XYZ file of C-alpha atoms in Angstrom:
335
model
C 53.489 114.765 109.069
C 51.586 111.713 110.138
C 54.762 109.931 111.562
C 55.361 113.046 113.616
C 51.817 113.145 114.814
C 52.218 109.443 115.900
C 55.668 110.176 117.689
C 54.029 113.349 119.410
C 51.209 111.247 120.804
C 53.438 108.477 121.718
C 51.951 106.004 119.673
C 55.071 104.685 118.115
C 58.139 104.528 120.435
C 60.179 101.675 120.877
C 59.454 97.835 121.390
C 60.075 96.545 125.108
C 62.156 93.553 123.460
C 64.017 95.543 121.037
C 64.728 98.306 123.636
C 66.558 95.639 126.147
C 68.782 94.324 123.281
C 70.048 97.864 122.372
C 70.583 98.969 125.659
C 72.232 95.662 126.317
C 74.518 96.357 123.499
C 75.143 99.943 124.401
C 76.268 98.885 127.973
C 78.945 96.710 126.553
C 80.088 98.879 123.726
C 79.593 96.593 121.755
C 81.797 96.725 118.450
C 83.847 99.981 119.412
C 87.093 98.340 119.824
C 86.601 96.088 116.850
C 85.404 99.184 114.733
C 88.963 100.948 115.414
C 90.619 98.012 113.839
C 91.077 98.844 110.090
C 91.689 95.265 109.012
C 88.039 94.253 110.506
C 86.525 97.248 108.696
C 85.392 95.166 105.580
C 83.912 92.475 107.591
C 82.073 94.745 109.997
C 80.444 97.133 107.517
C 77.930 94.444 105.917
C 77.370 93.402 109.361
C 76.520 96.725 110.637
C 74.105 97.127 107.758
C 72.624 93.957 108.351
C 71.954 94.810 111.993
C 70.419 98.117 111.339
C 68.221 96.496 108.639
C 66.859 94.028 111.312
C 66.494 96.564 113.941
C 64.476 98.654 111.450
C 62.477 95.533 110.352
C 61.674 94.720 113.993
C 60.981 98.275 114.867
C 58.480 98.775 111.983
C 56.705 95.536 112.774
C 56.043 96.850 116.376
C 54.966 100.259 115.124
C 52.700 98.804 112.442
C 50.397 97.169 115.140
C 50.405 100.192 117.286
C 49.280 102.100 114.632
C 46.785 99.408 113.804
C 45.492 99.586 117.641
C 45.524 103.620 117.591
C 43.183 103.383 114.356
C 40.918 100.833 115.800
C 40.536 102.274 119.184
C 40.067 106.061 117.591
C 37.229 104.512 115.521
C 35.645 102.433 118.411
C 35.673 105.486 120.645
C 33.775 107.508 117.850
C 31.290 105.004 117.175
C 30.763 104.364 120.858
C 29.774 107.951 121.201
C 27.683 108.154 118.185
C 25.762 105.220 119.008
C 24.825 106.660 122.455
C 23.746 109.791 120.773
C 26.560 112.137 122.287
C 27.574 114.965 120.213
C 31.163 114.539 119.734
C 32.209 118.159 119.488
C 30.297 119.032 122.603
C 31.812 115.906 124.352
C 35.286 116.900 123.443
C 35.089 120.371 125.079
C 33.486 119.278 128.295
C 35.594 118.451 131.342
C 33.507 115.724 132.347
C 34.695 113.669 129.245
C 36.291 110.408 129.938
C 39.904 112.113 130.132
C 38.570 114.733 132.259
C 40.350 117.421 129.864
C 38.847 120.189 127.636
C 39.912 119.892 123.828
C 39.595 122.177 121.078
C 38.448 119.889 118.682
C 36.652 116.532 118.563
C 39.571 115.258 116.382
C 42.014 116.320 119.173
C 40.169 114.284 121.768
C 39.880 111.214 119.593
C 43.674 111.239 119.039
C 44.327 111.639 122.566
C 41.845 109.096 123.824
C 43.157 106.645 121.416
C 46.928 107.273 121.975
C 46.189 106.923 125.520
C 45.108 103.291 125.271
C 48.034 102.569 123.042
C 50.471 104.060 125.758
C 49.040 102.181 128.445
C 47.646 98.936 127.001
C 50.567 97.977 124.479
C 54.158 97.222 125.573
C 56.325 100.133 125.074
C 60.296 100.380 126.002
C 59.823 103.942 127.095
C 57.213 103.282 129.653
C 59.427 100.771 131.470
C 60.450 101.678 135.040
C 64.103 102.766 135.449
C 64.616 100.552 138.323
C 63.749 97.564 135.987
C 65.875 99.003 133.095
C 68.889 98.895 135.546
C 68.490 95.145 136.463
C 70.229 94.750 133.263
C 73.320 95.834 134.510
C 73.404 93.292 137.486
C 74.572 89.879 137.201
C 70.796 88.659 137.538
C 67.799 89.125 135.388
C 67.469 88.394 131.708
C 65.550 90.819 129.280
C 63.077 92.126 132.049
C 61.354 95.099 130.238
C 58.966 92.908 128.321
C 57.479 90.792 131.209
C 57.588 94.071 133.225
C 55.565 95.602 130.624
C 53.150 92.767 130.378
C 52.462 93.307 134.086
C 51.873 96.957 133.616
C 49.645 96.731 130.444
C 47.672 93.685 131.636
C 46.572 95.908 134.707
C 45.915 98.799 132.420
C 43.537 96.830 130.087
C 41.401 95.216 133.108
C 41.443 98.862 134.842
C 40.434 100.497 131.382
C 37.816 97.877 130.613
C 36.267 98.531 134.084
C 36.611 102.293 133.712
C 34.755 102.316 130.526
C 32.107 99.807 131.719
C 31.057 102.155 134.917
C 31.735 105.535 132.806
C 28.392 107.714 133.137
C 27.996 110.756 131.088
C 24.628 112.743 131.493
C 22.925 109.548 132.642
C 24.251 107.512 129.562
C 27.002 104.752 129.528
C 28.739 105.142 125.974
C 31.768 103.011 126.867
C 29.867 99.996 128.267
C 30.001 97.486 125.538
C 33.653 98.444 124.789
C 34.766 98.160 128.411
C 32.802 94.722 128.516
C 34.546 93.509 125.140
C 37.832 94.930 126.206
C 37.564 92.586 129.519
C 36.267 89.653 127.893
C 38.709 90.081 125.039
C 41.677 90.158 127.789
C 40.168 87.091 129.348
C 39.918 85.032 126.013
C 43.675 85.997 125.124
C 45.167 85.016 128.597
C 42.807 81.943 129.396
C 40.214 81.087 126.790
C 42.567 80.720 123.764
C 45.592 78.679 125.401
C 42.802 76.292 127.173
C 40.561 76.263 123.947
C 43.739 75.417 121.717
C 44.950 72.307 124.145
C 41.712 70.915 124.432
C 41.202 71.119 120.694
C 44.480 69.115 120.079
C 43.835 66.580 122.725
C 40.509 66.021 120.917
C 42.335 65.706 117.522
C 44.922 63.405 118.708
C 42.842 61.493 121.374
C 45.029 62.374 124.091
C 43.687 61.396 127.503
C 44.193 63.628 130.999
C 46.229 60.985 132.325
C 48.557 61.116 129.089
C 48.720 64.832 129.436
C 49.944 64.560 132.950
C 52.676 62.063 131.972
C 53.729 64.236 129.107
C 54.083 67.071 131.600
C 56.170 64.994 133.676
C 58.692 64.413 131.099
C 59.071 67.817 129.541
C 62.208 70.197 130.212
C 62.092 72.436 133.427
C 61.558 75.319 131.490
C 58.088 73.946 130.162
C 56.884 72.492 133.481
C 54.333 75.194 133.820
C 53.960 76.243 130.332
C 50.388 75.525 128.412
C 51.628 72.491 126.515
C 50.050 71.166 123.350
C 50.305 67.686 122.609
C 51.031 66.121 119.070
C 50.698 62.069 118.864
C 53.020 60.587 116.294
C 51.952 57.517 114.034
C 53.950 55.452 116.230
C 51.887 56.318 119.599
C 54.860 58.696 120.840
C 54.439 62.030 121.587
C 55.641 65.689 120.675
C 54.661 68.813 122.172
C 54.442 72.422 121.399
C 55.253 75.038 124.032
C 52.164 77.527 123.696
C 53.535 79.660 126.166
C 56.437 80.707 124.301
C 54.032 82.510 121.662
C 51.647 83.932 123.990
C 52.812 87.313 125.298
C 50.469 87.204 128.192
C 51.633 84.004 129.580
C 53.632 85.861 132.467
C 50.183 86.685 133.860
C 48.593 83.108 133.800
C 51.641 81.007 134.555
C 51.238 81.498 138.171
C 47.989 80.154 138.057
C 48.923 76.989 135.848
C 52.002 76.675 138.630
C 49.459 76.621 141.213
C 47.199 74.018 139.111
C 50.147 71.747 138.809
C 51.213 71.886 142.201
C 47.907 70.454 143.479
C 47.915 67.807 140.675
C 51.464 66.477 141.236
C 51.861 67.127 145.135
C 48.759 65.247 146.391
C 49.762 62.189 148.449
C 47.943 60.453 151.249
C 49.719 62.921 154.044
C 49.556 66.079 152.147
C 46.479 68.386 152.330
C 45.053 70.537 149.528
C 46.106 73.721 151.398
C 49.543 72.661 151.607
C 49.708 72.115 147.926
C 48.028 75.224 147.316
C 50.819 77.175 149.320
C 53.489 75.261 147.705
C 51.922 76.198 144.340
C 51.768 79.887 145.340
C 55.284 80.110 146.435
C 56.346 78.482 143.041
C 54.157 80.458 140.896
C 55.797 83.786 142.838
C 59.074 82.250 141.697
C 57.930 81.879 138.043
C 56.606 85.393 138.179
C 59.802 86.908 139.357
C 62.157 84.315 137.295
C 62.999 86.837 134.849
C 64.232 89.406 137.248
C 66.110 87.270 139.914
C 67.462 84.273 137.854
C 71.080 84.280 136.953
C 71.945 86.364 133.649
C 73.047 84.570 130.599
C 76.942 85.362 131.275
C 76.469 84.779 135.013
C 74.956 81.281 134.858
C 77.646 80.248 132.016
C 80.449 81.507 134.184
C 78.636 79.754 137.282
C 78.452 76.543 135.556
C 82.152 76.121 134.767
C 83.701 77.708 137.889
C 81.051 76.645 140.727
C 79.148 73.917 139.628
C 82.373 72.246 137.910
C 81.238 71.834 134.571
C 77.421 70.877 135.331
C 74.346 73.209 134.213
C 71.835 74.326 136.699
C 69.222 71.830 135.222
C 72.132 68.782 135.864
C 73.299 68.285 132.297
C 77.144 67.591 132.429
C 79.041 69.621 129.895
C 82.570 67.705 130.922
C 83.762 64.903 133.035
C 87.271 64.215 134.836
C 88.239 62.306 132.134
C 87.493 64.609 129.274
C 90.774 65.595 127.626
C 92.230 68.880 128.288
C 91.703 70.286 124.886
C 88.213 69.087 124.429
C 87.457 70.596 127.733
C 88.692 73.943 127.057
C 86.675 73.596 123.723
C 83.431 72.987 125.511
C 84.029 75.671 127.930
C 84.328 78.126 125.407
C 81.461 76.993 123.428
C 79.350 77.109 126.771
């Protein structure tokens, strides 16, 4: 009964990342031919069960946090109204409530208010724009639903925070504290935590700003504009952790980091600061659009072989003219 309620409210739907994977497999008719070959049935059946188990586990983890968010938001809304001295049952039946609708009971209002936050503030594949979903059929774009959802939910989180801060009911602002907490929490998640983590590791390993600049010059292209956490080895050499890989909201802060890097790296005697800023803005726009406009995985691999002559976009050489034919074929197939 509870599960049906969460589904009706739109609290639990589909993970944005998992949705992309499942739709891609469906587009490619994954396993359909092999499934018709009786000789392969013994191999495929255990793999099918493994795939189903992995899918269920991934979805369960995603649903767990959505339900957790729903329960926390529901409790927070209830406490905010009680602290402001507002009768919840009267508030729910008043069209001037924050949702602008009349509800039969206070429980109905709390359920819908909390579910609305989950639907709008947590990435969900069911809310991905159809045009974005169709990008997966093109030779460009890789797993575009998740970054698209991060953009949508980031805007919604800030919008909700401002709305809560300014909402007034009978001369009282019941959600002001919640709204301020939401905005500051988003700022901490997107900016303060990554910055604080980097500074903490710099202090822990005694890494200077010049060393950080040098480290950034040597990291791969995909980490150039990431949040880099430095680790100094005992012999003085460096390793690094790409913190952006684990930060869901990196999509929103990466343009800022790109602009800062452009200013830091591009300044010369002849360049003005504004030229660096303009270049940085251009680069950050490209970074933001990268998942949507970059070559898709298969397209990039084929382009490396057919048009780039065995060289990747980053400049790595897969094989040369002197590579034996058999080894060249092997490398092409592996790539």
